[in-house]
CSV table of C-alpha atoms and ligand atoms in Angstrom, one decimal:
chain,number,residue,atom,x,y,z
X,1,MET,CA,-110.5,-68.5,192.9
X,2,THR,CA,-106.9,-67.3,193.5
X,3,THR,CA,-105.2,-66.1,190.4
X,4,ALA,CA,-101.6,-67.0,189.3
X,5,ASN,CA,-99.0,-64.4,188.7
X,6,PRO,CA,-99.5,-63.7,184.9
X,7,ASP,CA,-95.8,-63.1,184.5
X,8,PHE,CA,-95.1,-66.7,185.5
X,9,LEU,CA,-97.6,-67.9,182.9
X,10,LYS,CA,-95.7,-66.3,180.2
X,11,LEU,CA,-92.6,-68.5,180.8
X,12,GLN,CA,-91.8,-71.5,178.8
X,13,ASN,CA,-93.0,-74.6,180.6
X,14,ASN,CA,-89.6,-75.8,181.9
X,15,TYR,CA,-86.3,-74.4,183.0
X,16,LEU,CA,-83.7,-75.5,180.5
X,17,PHE,CA,-81.9,-78.0,182.7
X,18,ALA,CA,-85.1,-79.4,184.0
X,19,ASP,CA,-86.1,-80.0,180.4
X,20,ILE,CA,-82.9,-81.8,179.6
X,21,ALA,CA,-83.1,-83.9,182.9
X,22,ARG,CA,-86.6,-85.0,181.9
X,23,LYS,CA,-85.4,-86.3,178.4
X,24,VAL,CA,-82.4,-88.0,180.0
X,25,ALA,CA,-84.6,-89.7,182.6
X,26,ALA,CA,-86.8,-91.0,179.7
X,27,TYR,CA,-83.8,-92.3,177.9
X,28,LYS,CA,-82.4,-94.0,181.0
X,29,ALA,CA,-85.8,-95.7,181.7
X,30,ALA,CA,-85.9,-97.0,178.1
X,31,HIS,CA,-82.1,-98.1,178.2
X,32,PRO,CA,-81.5,-99.2,181.7
X,33,ALA,CA,-78.2,-101.1,180.8
X,34,GLN,CA,-76.7,-98.1,179.0
X,35,ARG,CA,-74.1,-96.0,181.0
X,36,VAL,CA,-74.9,-92.3,180.3
X,37,ILE,CA,-72.1,-89.9,180.4
X,38,SER,CA,-72.9,-86.2,181.0
X,39,LEU,CA,-71.2,-83.3,179.3
X,40,GLY,CA,-74.4,-81.3,180.1
X,41,ILE,CA,-75.1,-79.4,183.2
X,42,GLY,CA,-72.0,-77.8,184.7
X,43,ASP,CA,-71.9,-79.9,187.8
X,44,VAL,CA,-68.6,-80.9,189.4
X,45,THR,CA,-67.7,-84.6,189.8
X,46,ARG,CA,-64.6,-84.5,191.9
X,47,PRO,CA,-65.1,-85.0,195.7
X,48,LEU,CA,-64.4,-82.3,198.2
X,49,PRO,CA,-60.6,-82.3,199.0
X,50,PRO,CA,-59.3,-83.1,202.4
X,51,ALA,CA,-58.8,-79.6,203.8
X,52,ILE,CA,-62.4,-78.7,203.1
X,53,LEU,CA,-63.7,-82.0,204.3
X,54,ALA,CA,-61.7,-81.6,207.6
X,55,ALA,CA,-63.1,-78.2,208.2
X,56,LEU,CA,-66.6,-79.4,207.6
X,57,HIS,CA,-66.1,-82.2,210.1
X,58,ARG,CA,-64.7,-79.8,212.7
X,59,ALA,CA,-67.6,-77.4,212.2
X,60,VAL,CA,-70.1,-80.3,212.6
X,61,GLU,CA,-68.3,-81.1,216.0
X,62,ASP,CA,-68.7,-77.4,216.9
X,63,MET,CA,-72.5,-77.7,216.5
X,64,GLY,CA,-72.5,-80.4,219.1
X,65,GLU,CA,-70.7,-78.4,221.8
X,66,ALA,CA,-72.7,-75.9,223.9
X,67,ALA,CA,-69.8,-73.4,223.9
X,68,LEU,CA,-69.3,-73.5,220.0
X,69,PHE,CA,-72.9,-74.1,218.9
X,70,ARG,CA,-74.3,-71.5,216.5
X,71,GLY,CA,-77.9,-70.7,215.8
X,72,TYR,CA,-79.0,-68.1,213.4
X,73,GLY,CA,-75.9,-66.5,211.8
X,74,PRO,CA,-75.5,-63.1,210.3
X,75,GLU,CA,-77.7,-62.9,207.2
X,76,GLN,CA,-74.6,-61.3,205.4
X,77,GLY,CA,-72.3,-64.2,206.4
X,78,TYR,CA,-69.8,-64.7,209.2
X,79,ASP,CA,-66.9,-62.2,209.4
X,80,PHE,CA,-64.4,-65.1,209.5
X,81,LEU,CA,-65.4,-65.9,205.8
X,82,ARG,CA,-66.1,-62.3,204.6
X,83,HIS,CA,-62.6,-61.2,205.7
X,84,ARG,CA,-60.9,-64.1,204.0
X,85,ILE,CA,-62.8,-63.4,200.8
X,86,ILE,CA,-61.6,-59.8,200.8
X,87,GLU,CA,-58.0,-60.7,201.7
X,88,CYS,CA,-57.6,-63.6,199.3
X,89,ASP,CA,-59.9,-62.8,196.3
X,90,TYR,CA,-59.6,-59.0,196.1
X,91,ALA,CA,-56.7,-57.5,198.2
X,92,THR,CA,-54.3,-59.9,196.3
X,93,ARG,CA,-55.5,-58.3,193.0
X,94,GLY,CA,-55.1,-54.8,194.3
X,95,VAL,CA,-58.9,-54.4,194.8
X,96,ARG,CA,-59.9,-52.4,198.0
X,97,LEU,CA,-63.2,-53.5,199.4
X,98,GLY,CA,-64.7,-53.8,202.9
X,99,ALA,CA,-66.0,-56.9,204.5
X,100,ASP,CA,-69.4,-55.2,204.7
X,101,GLU,CA,-69.5,-55.1,200.9
X,102,VAL,CA,-69.5,-58.9,200.7
X,103,PHE,CA,-72.7,-60.9,201.2
X,104,VAL,CA,-72.2,-64.7,201.7
X,105,SER,CA,-75.1,-66.8,200.4
X,106,ASP,CA,-76.2,-70.3,199.4
X,107,GLY,CA,-75.5,-69.8,195.7
X,108,ALA,CA,-74.8,-67.4,192.8
X,109,LYS,CA,-77.9,-68.6,190.9
X,110,SER,CA,-80.2,-67.6,193.7
X,111,ASP,CA,-78.4,-64.3,194.3
X,112,ILE,CA,-78.4,-63.3,190.6
X,113,GLY,CA,-82.0,-64.4,190.2
X,114,ASN,CA,-83.0,-62.4,193.2
X,115,PHE,CA,-80.9,-59.2,192.7
X,116,GLN,CA,-83.4,-57.9,190.0
X,117,GLU,CA,-85.8,-57.2,192.8
X,118,LEU,CA,-83.9,-54.1,193.8
X,119,PHE,CA,-84.6,-52.4,190.5
X,120,ALA,CA,-87.7,-50.5,189.3
X,121,PRO,CA,-90.3,-52.8,187.5
X,122,ASN,CA,-89.8,-50.8,184.3
X,123,SER,CA,-86.1,-51.1,184.2
X,124,ARG,CA,-84.6,-52.0,180.8
X,125,VAL,CA,-82.5,-55.2,180.9
X,126,ALA,CA,-79.8,-56.2,178.5
X,127,VAL,CA,-78.3,-59.7,178.2
X,128,THR,CA,-75.9,-61.3,175.9
X,129,ASP,CA,-77.2,-63.8,173.5
X,130,PRO,CA,-76.6,-66.7,174.1
X,131,VAL,CA,-77.1,-66.2,177.8
X,132,TYR,CA,-77.4,-68.3,181.1
X,133,PRO,CA,-81.3,-68.5,181.2
X,134,VAL,CA,-81.6,-67.4,184.9
X,135,TYR,CA,-80.9,-63.7,184.0
X,136,VAL,CA,-83.8,-63.7,181.5
X,137,ASP,CA,-86.3,-65.9,183.3
X,138,SER,CA,-85.9,-64.1,186.7
X,139,ASN,CA,-86.7,-60.8,184.9
X,140,ALA,CA,-89.6,-62.4,183.0
X,141,MET,CA,-91.0,-63.5,186.5
X,142,ALA,CA,-90.8,-60.0,187.6
X,143,GLY,CA,-92.7,-58.7,184.5
X,144,ARG,CA,-89.7,-56.9,183.1
X,145,ALA,CA,-89.2,-59.0,179.9
X,146,GLY,CA,-92.4,-58.2,178.0
X,147,ASN,CA,-93.8,-61.2,176.0
X,148,LEU,CA,-92.2,-64.2,174.6
X,149,ARG,CA,-92.3,-64.1,170.8
X,150,GLY,CA,-91.0,-67.5,169.7
X,151,THR,CA,-87.8,-67.7,171.6
X,152,VAL,CA,-87.2,-64.0,172.1
X,153,TRP,CA,-88.7,-61.7,174.8
X,154,ASP,CA,-89.8,-58.5,173.3
X,155,GLY,CA,-88.9,-56.4,176.4
X,156,ILE,CA,-85.3,-57.7,176.7
X,157,ILE,CA,-82.3,-56.1,174.9
X,158,TYR,CA,-80.2,-58.8,173.3
X,159,LEU,CA,-76.6,-58.4,172.7
X,160,PRO,CA,-75.4,-61.0,170.2
X,161,SER,CA,-72.1,-62.8,171.2
X,162,THR,CA,-71.1,-64.8,168.2
X,163,PRO,CA,-68.0,-65.7,166.2
X,164,ASP,CA,-68.8,-62.6,164.0
X,165,ASN,CA,-67.9,-60.3,166.9
X,166,ASP,CA,-65.4,-62.7,168.5
X,167,PHE,CA,-67.9,-63.1,171.3
X,168,VAL,CA,-67.5,-59.4,172.4
X,169,PRO,CA,-70.9,-57.9,172.5
X,170,GLU,CA,-71.5,-54.5,171.1
X,171,PHE,CA,-73.0,-51.7,173.1
X,172,PRO,CA,-76.9,-51.7,172.7
X,173,ALA,CA,-78.7,-49.1,170.5
X,174,VAL,CA,-81.0,-48.4,173.5
X,175,ARG,CA,-79.7,-47.5,176.9
X,176,PRO,CA,-80.2,-50.4,179.4
X,177,ASP,CA,-80.7,-49.9,183.2
X,178,ILE,CA,-79.2,-53.3,184.0
X,179,ILE,CA,-76.6,-55.2,182.0
X,180,TYR,CA,-75.9,-58.9,182.7
X,181,LEU,CA,-72.4,-59.9,181.9
X,182,CYS,CA,-70.8,-63.3,182.6
X,183,TYR,CA,-67.1,-64.0,182.0
X,184,PRO,CA,-65.7,-66.5,181.6
X,185,ASN,CA,-68.9,-66.9,179.8
X,186,ASN,CA,-71.6,-69.5,180.3
X,187,PRO,CA,-72.4,-71.0,177.8
X,188,THR,CA,-69.7,-70.0,175.1
X,189,GLY,CA,-66.5,-70.2,177.3
X,190,ALA,CA,-65.5,-66.8,175.9
X,191,VAL,CA,-63.6,-64.2,178.0
X,192,LEU,CA,-63.3,-60.5,177.8
X,193,SER,CA,-59.8,-58.9,177.8
X,194,ARG,CA,-59.0,-56.2,180.3
X,195,ALA,CA,-59.6,-53.5,177.6
X,196,ALA,CA,-62.9,-55.0,176.5
X,197,LEU,CA,-64.3,-55.2,180.0
X,198,GLN,CA,-63.0,-51.7,180.8
X,199,ALA,CA,-65.0,-50.4,177.8
X,200,TRP,CA,-68.1,-51.9,179.3
X,201,VAL,CA,-67.4,-50.3,182.7
X,202,ASP,CA,-66.9,-46.9,181.0
X,203,TYR,CA,-70.1,-47.4,179.0
X,204,ALA,CA,-72.1,-48.2,182.2
X,205,ARG,CA,-70.6,-45.1,183.8
X,206,ARG,CA,-71.6,-42.9,180.9
X,207,GLN,CA,-75.1,-44.3,180.7
X,208,ASN,CA,-75.6,-44.6,184.5
X,209,SER,CA,-76.4,-48.3,184.0
X,210,VAL,CA,-75.7,-51.1,186.5
X,211,ILE,CA,-73.7,-54.2,185.5
X,212,LEU,CA,-74.5,-57.5,187.2
X,213,TYR,CA,-71.3,-59.3,186.6
X,214,ASP,CA,-71.3,-63.1,187.1
X,215,SER,CA,-67.8,-64.4,187.5
X,216,ALA,CA,-68.6,-67.8,188.8
X,217,TYR,CA,-65.9,-69.3,186.5
X,218,GLU,CA,-63.0,-67.0,187.2
X,219,ALA,CA,-60.9,-69.9,188.7
X,220,PHE,CA,-60.6,-71.3,185.2
X,221,ILE,CA,-58.8,-68.2,183.9
X,222,THR,CA,-55.2,-68.8,182.8
X,223,ASP,CA,-54.6,-65.9,180.5
X,224,PRO,CA,-53.0,-63.0,182.3
X,225,ASP,CA,-54.8,-60.3,180.2
X,226,VAL,CA,-58.2,-61.6,181.4
X,227,PRO,CA,-59.4,-59.9,184.6
X,228,HIS,CA,-60.6,-62.3,187.4
X,229,SER,CA,-62.8,-59.5,188.9
X,230,ILE,CA,-64.5,-56.6,187.3
X,231,TYR,CA,-63.3,-54.5,190.2
X,232,GLU,CA,-59.7,-54.8,188.6
X,233,LEU,CA,-61.1,-52.2,186.1
X,234,ASP,CA,-61.1,-48.4,186.9
X,235,GLY,CA,-64.4,-47.1,188.1
X,236,ALA,CA,-66.2,-50.5,188.4
X,237,GLN,CA,-67.1,-50.1,192.0
X,238,GLU,CA,-69.4,-47.3,191.0
X,239,VAL,CA,-71.3,-49.4,188.5
X,240,ALA,CA,-71.0,-53.1,189.1
X,241,VAL,CA,-72.2,-55.9,191.4
X,242,GLU,CA,-70.2,-59.1,191.3
X,243,PHE,CA,-71.4,-62.6,191.9
X,244,ARG,CA,-68.9,-65.3,192.8
X,245,SER,CA,-69.4,-69.0,193.7
X,246,PHE,CA,-67.6,-71.8,195.5
X,247,SER,CA,-69.5,-74.3,193.3
X,248,LYS,CA,-67.1,-74.6,190.4
X,249,THR,CA,-64.1,-73.4,192.2
X,250,ALA,CA,-64.1,-75.7,195.1
X,251,GLY,CA,-66.8,-78.4,194.4
X,252,PHE,CA,-69.6,-76.9,196.4
X,253,THR,CA,-72.5,-77.5,193.9
X,254,GLY,CA,-74.0,-79.8,196.6
X,255,LEU,CA,-72.8,-77.9,199.7
X,256,ARG,CA,-74.0,-74.4,198.4
X,257,CYS,CA,-71.9,-71.4,199.1
X,258,ALA,CA,-71.4,-68.2,197.1
X,259,TYR,CA,-71.0,-64.5,197.6
X,260,THR,CA,-72.1,-61.3,196.1
X,261,VAL,CA,-70.1,-58.0,196.3
X,262,VAL,CA,-72.1,-54.9,196.4
X,263,PRO,CA,-69.8,-51.9,196.7
X,264,LYS,CA,-70.9,-49.0,198.8
X,265,ALA,CA,-69.8,-46.6,196.0
X,266,LEU,CA,-72.6,-48.1,193.9
X,267,GLN,CA,-75.6,-45.7,194.1
X,268,ILE,CA,-78.7,-45.7,191.9
X,269,SER,CA,-81.6,-43.3,191.6
X,270,ASP,CA,-84.3,-43.3,194.2
X,271,GLY,CA,-86.8,-42.1,191.5
X,272,GLU,CA,-87.3,-38.8,193.3
X,273,GLY,CA,-84.1,-36.9,192.4
X,274,GLY,CA,-82.0,-38.5,195.1
X,275,LYS,CA,-79.7,-41.6,195.3
X,276,VAL,CA,-79.9,-44.8,197.1
X,277,SER,CA,-77.2,-47.4,198.0
X,278,LEU,CA,-77.6,-50.8,196.4
X,279,ASN,CA,-75.6,-52.2,199.2
X,280,ALA,CA,-78.2,-51.0,201.7
X,281,LEU,CA,-81.0,-52.3,199.6
X,282,TRP,CA,-79.5,-55.7,199.2
X,283,ASN,CA,-78.8,-55.8,203.0
X,284,ARG,CA,-82.4,-54.9,203.6
X,285,ARG,CA,-83.6,-57.7,201.2
X,286,GLN,CA,-81.3,-60.3,202.6
X,287,CYS,CA,-82.2,-59.5,206.2
X,288,THR,CA,-85.9,-59.9,205.3
X,289,LYS,CA,-85.9,-63.0,203.1
X,290,TYR,CA,-82.8,-64.9,204.1
X,291,ASN,CA,-81.4,-66.4,207.2
X,292,GLY,CA,-77.8,-67.0,206.1
X,293,CYS,CA,-75.7,-69.7,204.7
X,294,PRO,CA,-75.1,-72.5,207.3
X,295,TYR,CA,-72.2,-72.2,209.7
X,296,ILE,CA,-70.7,-75.5,208.7
X,297,VAL,CA,-70.7,-74.6,205.1
X,298,GLN,CA,-69.1,-71.3,205.7
X,299,ARG,CA,-66.3,-73.0,207.7
X,300,ALA,CA,-65.8,-75.3,204.7
X,301,ALA,CA,-65.6,-72.3,202.5
X,302,GLU,CA,-63.1,-70.6,204.8
X,303,ALA,CA,-60.9,-73.7,204.4
X,304,VAL,CA,-60.8,-73.1,200.6
X,305,TYR,CA,-58.4,-70.2,201.5
X,306,SER,CA,-56.1,-72.1,203.7
X,307,PRO,CA,-52.7,-73.0,202.1
X,308,GLN,CA,-53.6,-76.7,201.9
X,309,GLY,CA,-57.1,-75.9,200.5
X,310,GLN,CA,-55.6,-73.7,197.8
X,311,VAL,CA,-53.2,-76.5,196.7
X,312,GLU,CA,-56.0,-79.0,196.6
X,313,ILE,CA,-58.6,-77.0,194.7
X,314,LYS,CA,-56.0,-75.9,192.1
X,315,THR,CA,-55.2,-79.6,191.5
X,316,ILE,CA,-58.8,-80.3,190.9
X,317,ILE,CA,-59.3,-77.3,188.6
X,318,ALA,CA,-56.2,-78.3,186.7
X,319,ALA,CA,-57.8,-81.8,186.1
X,320,TYR,CA,-60.9,-80.1,184.7
X,321,GLN,CA,-58.8,-77.8,182.5
X,322,LYS,CA,-57.0,-80.9,181.2
X,323,ASN,CA,-60.4,-82.4,180.3
X,324,ALA,CA,-61.3,-79.1,178.5
X,325,ALA,CA,-58.0,-79.2,176.5
X,326,GLN,CA,-58.6,-82.9,175.6
X,327,LEU,CA,-62.2,-82.2,174.5
X,328,ARG,CA,-61.1,-79.1,172.6
X,329,SER,CA,-58.5,-80.8,170.5
X,330,ALA,CA,-60.6,-84.0,170.0
X,331,VAL,CA,-63.7,-82.1,168.8
X,332,SER,CA,-61.8,-79.9,166.4
X,333,GLY,CA,-60.1,-83.0,165.1
X,334,MET,CA,-63.7,-84.2,164.2
X,335,GLY,CA,-64.1,-81.3,161.9
X,336,LEU,CA,-66.4,-79.3,164.2
X,337,THR,CA,-65.7,-75.7,165.0
X,338,VAL,CA,-65.1,-75.3,168.7
X,339,TYR,CA,-64.8,-72.1,170.9
X,340,GLY,CA,-64.1,-71.7,174.6
X,341,GLY,CA,-62.5,-74.3,176.9
X,342,LEU,CA,-59.2,-72.3,177.2
X,343,ASN,CA,-60.1,-70.0,180.2
X,344,ALA,CA,-63.4,-71.7,180.9
X,345,PRO,CA,-64.8,-75.2,181.7
X,346,TYR,CA,-67.3,-74.8,178.8
X,347,LEU,CA,-66.8,-75.6,175.1
X,348,TRP,CA,-69.1,-74.1,172.5
X,349,VAL,CA,-69.3,-76.5,169.6
X,350,SER,CA,-71.0,-76.0,166.1
X,351,VAL,CA,-73.3,-78.9,165.3
X,352,PRO,CA,-72.6,-80.9,162.1
X,353,GLN,CA,-74.1,-79.4,159.0
X,354,GLY,CA,-77.8,-80.1,158.4
X,355,SER,CA,-78.5,-80.6,162.2
X,356,ASP,CA,-79.6,-78.2,164.8
X,357,SER,CA,-78.9,-78.0,168.5
X,358,TRP,CA,-81.9,-80.0,169.8
X,359,VAL,CA,-81.6,-82.6,167.0
X,360,PHE,CA,-77.8,-83.0,167.7
X,361,PHE,CA,-78.6,-83.3,171.4
X,362,ASP,CA,-81.1,-86.1,170.6
X,363,THR,CA,-78.6,-87.8,168.3
X,364,LEU,CA,-75.8,-87.8,170.9
X,365,LEU,CA,-78.3,-89.1,173.6
X,366,GLN,CA,-79.9,-91.8,171.5
X,367,GLU,CA,-76.9,-93.0,169.6
X,368,SER,CA,-74.1,-92.5,172.2
X,369,ALA,CA,-75.7,-92.1,175.6
X,370,LEU,CA,-74.0,-88.7,175.8
X,371,ILE,CA,-75.6,-85.6,177.3
X,372,CYS,CA,-74.7,-82.1,176.0
X,373,THR,CA,-76.6,-78.9,176.4
X,374,PRO,CA,-78.4,-77.6,173.2
X,375,GLY,CA,-77.2,-74.0,172.4
X,376,ALA,CA,-80.8,-72.9,171.5
X,377,GLY,CA,-81.7,-73.4,175.2
X,378,PHE,CA,-79.4,-70.4,175.8
X,379,GLY,CA,-81.2,-68.1,173.3
X,380,ALA,CA,-81.6,-67.5,169.6
X,381,ALA,CA,-78.0,-67.0,168.9
X,382,GLY,CA,-77.3,-70.3,170.5
X,383,GLU,CA,-78.9,-72.2,167.6
X,384,GLY,CA,-76.3,-74.3,165.7
X,385,TYR,CA,-74.3,-75.0,168.7
X,386,VAL,CA,-74.0,-77.3,171.7
X,387,ARG,CA,-72.3,-76.7,175.0
X,388,LEU,CA,-70.0,-79.3,176.5
X,389,THR,CA,-68.7,-79.3,180.0
X,390,ALA,CA,-65.2,-80.3,181.2
X,391,PHE,CA,-66.4,-81.2,184.8
X,392,GLY,CA,-66.4,-85.0,184.2
X,393,ALA,CA,-64.1,-87.5,185.6
X,394,PRO,CA,-61.0,-88.0,183.3
X,395,GLN,CA,-62.0,-91.5,182.3
X,396,ASP,CA,-65.5,-90.3,181.4
X,397,THR,CA,-64.2,-87.5,179.4
X,398,ALA,CA,-61.9,-89.9,177.5
X,399,GLU,CA,-64.9,-92.3,177.0
X,400,ALA,CA,-67.1,-89.4,175.8
X,401,ILE,CA,-64.5,-88.4,173.2
X,402,GLU,CA,-64.5,-92.0,171.8
X,403,ARG,CA,-68.3,-91.9,171.7
X,404,LEU,CA,-68.4,-88.5,170.0
X,405,ARG,CA,-65.9,-89.8,167.4
X,406,ARG,CA,-68.3,-92.5,166.5
X,407,VAL,CA,-71.1,-90.1,165.9
X,408,CYS,CA,-69.3,-87.1,164.3
Z,501,MLT,C1,-74.8,-74.7,183.9
Z,501,MLT,O1,-74.7,-75.8,183.6
Z,501,MLT,O2,-75.1,-73.7,183.2
Z,501,MLT,C2,-74.7,-74.4,185.4
Z,501,MLT,O3,-74.2,-75.5,186.1
Z,501,MLT,C3,-75.9,-74.0,186.0
Z,501,MLT,C4,-75.7,-73.4,187.3
Z,501,MLT,O4,-74.6,-73.1,187.8
Z,501,MLT,O5,-76.8,-73.1,187.9
């Protein structure tokens, strides 16, 4: 009989958000009349704005005309989009990169889950705790996480990010090959100052480690001392890969478009005394396993950078930021400690005394038809917290606050 990959069998049965969806489906089946409000998965609720929708329609029309029809596109993305990314997301911040250092894709989750394939199987992985589960699970699937002991993988280096260290993780005692950082952070909503992120870049350079930097939430940064891209820091192009997404910035969670920047300056060991370019390896991987993000979606992403697109997406982000501010002030008024929500769409909220994160999740669901994300699902250091998202419609956020008040 064919045998399953043993590393998959070491995983917990369900992916965190699948587990939550299952519990919510059971609740809805039992309470069909109850309107459930989600402050759970970070999914956007505002529709695509007009500039993006118009570009999408135009691109659909292109596909019906022989002269404009596109079949397979470049695996790395169309130049029209790669150039706009470089001009608008990097050149404007003083970062010099080439279009061939940008790889357009169908999502940051898949890119960040797949990127670990480029590293040796015995590479040591460091993650913050709490952590977006994809970083850990994808390495577990590759046999790089060791064994799961309770909620902790014995082969992973965990870097606690808690109120005790102001959510700034300390450097690990053991040298990691790969360091996953996500700022603005999912799930805590914490950010790193320019100085704190520079310290991580310097550390990675000293240790010859690679930083996989997830900046899917950079559009929510308001503090001028918080960098939007890791490449704003000196030397980062030699040590960091950056993952960006149109999902939370421009409402593309359903359309699917993201990009990964792999600078040519980033070289790692070939294991035989030489060096190899991660950009060349990722290109090789993508050409083999991926046929590119759809043309119509890339045209929609291009429209994000148009003057009208910029105005429209900033309006939507401002509405989500307003939700975050309202949630933050309401929840702290309920006597719960709240972090995040200032430069991020996520709020990290301590659960009431005597509860724990899954118990509080169940209480909110059963008593208020509210969905949150239990902190324990993000790692051991997430116990005692739940994550709330600010991506709801304003009226739902207001209603969620009322329901929270009744429980807390
Ligand atoms: C989250 O809720 O953590 C995110 O929406 C998940 C994701 O972006 O994949």
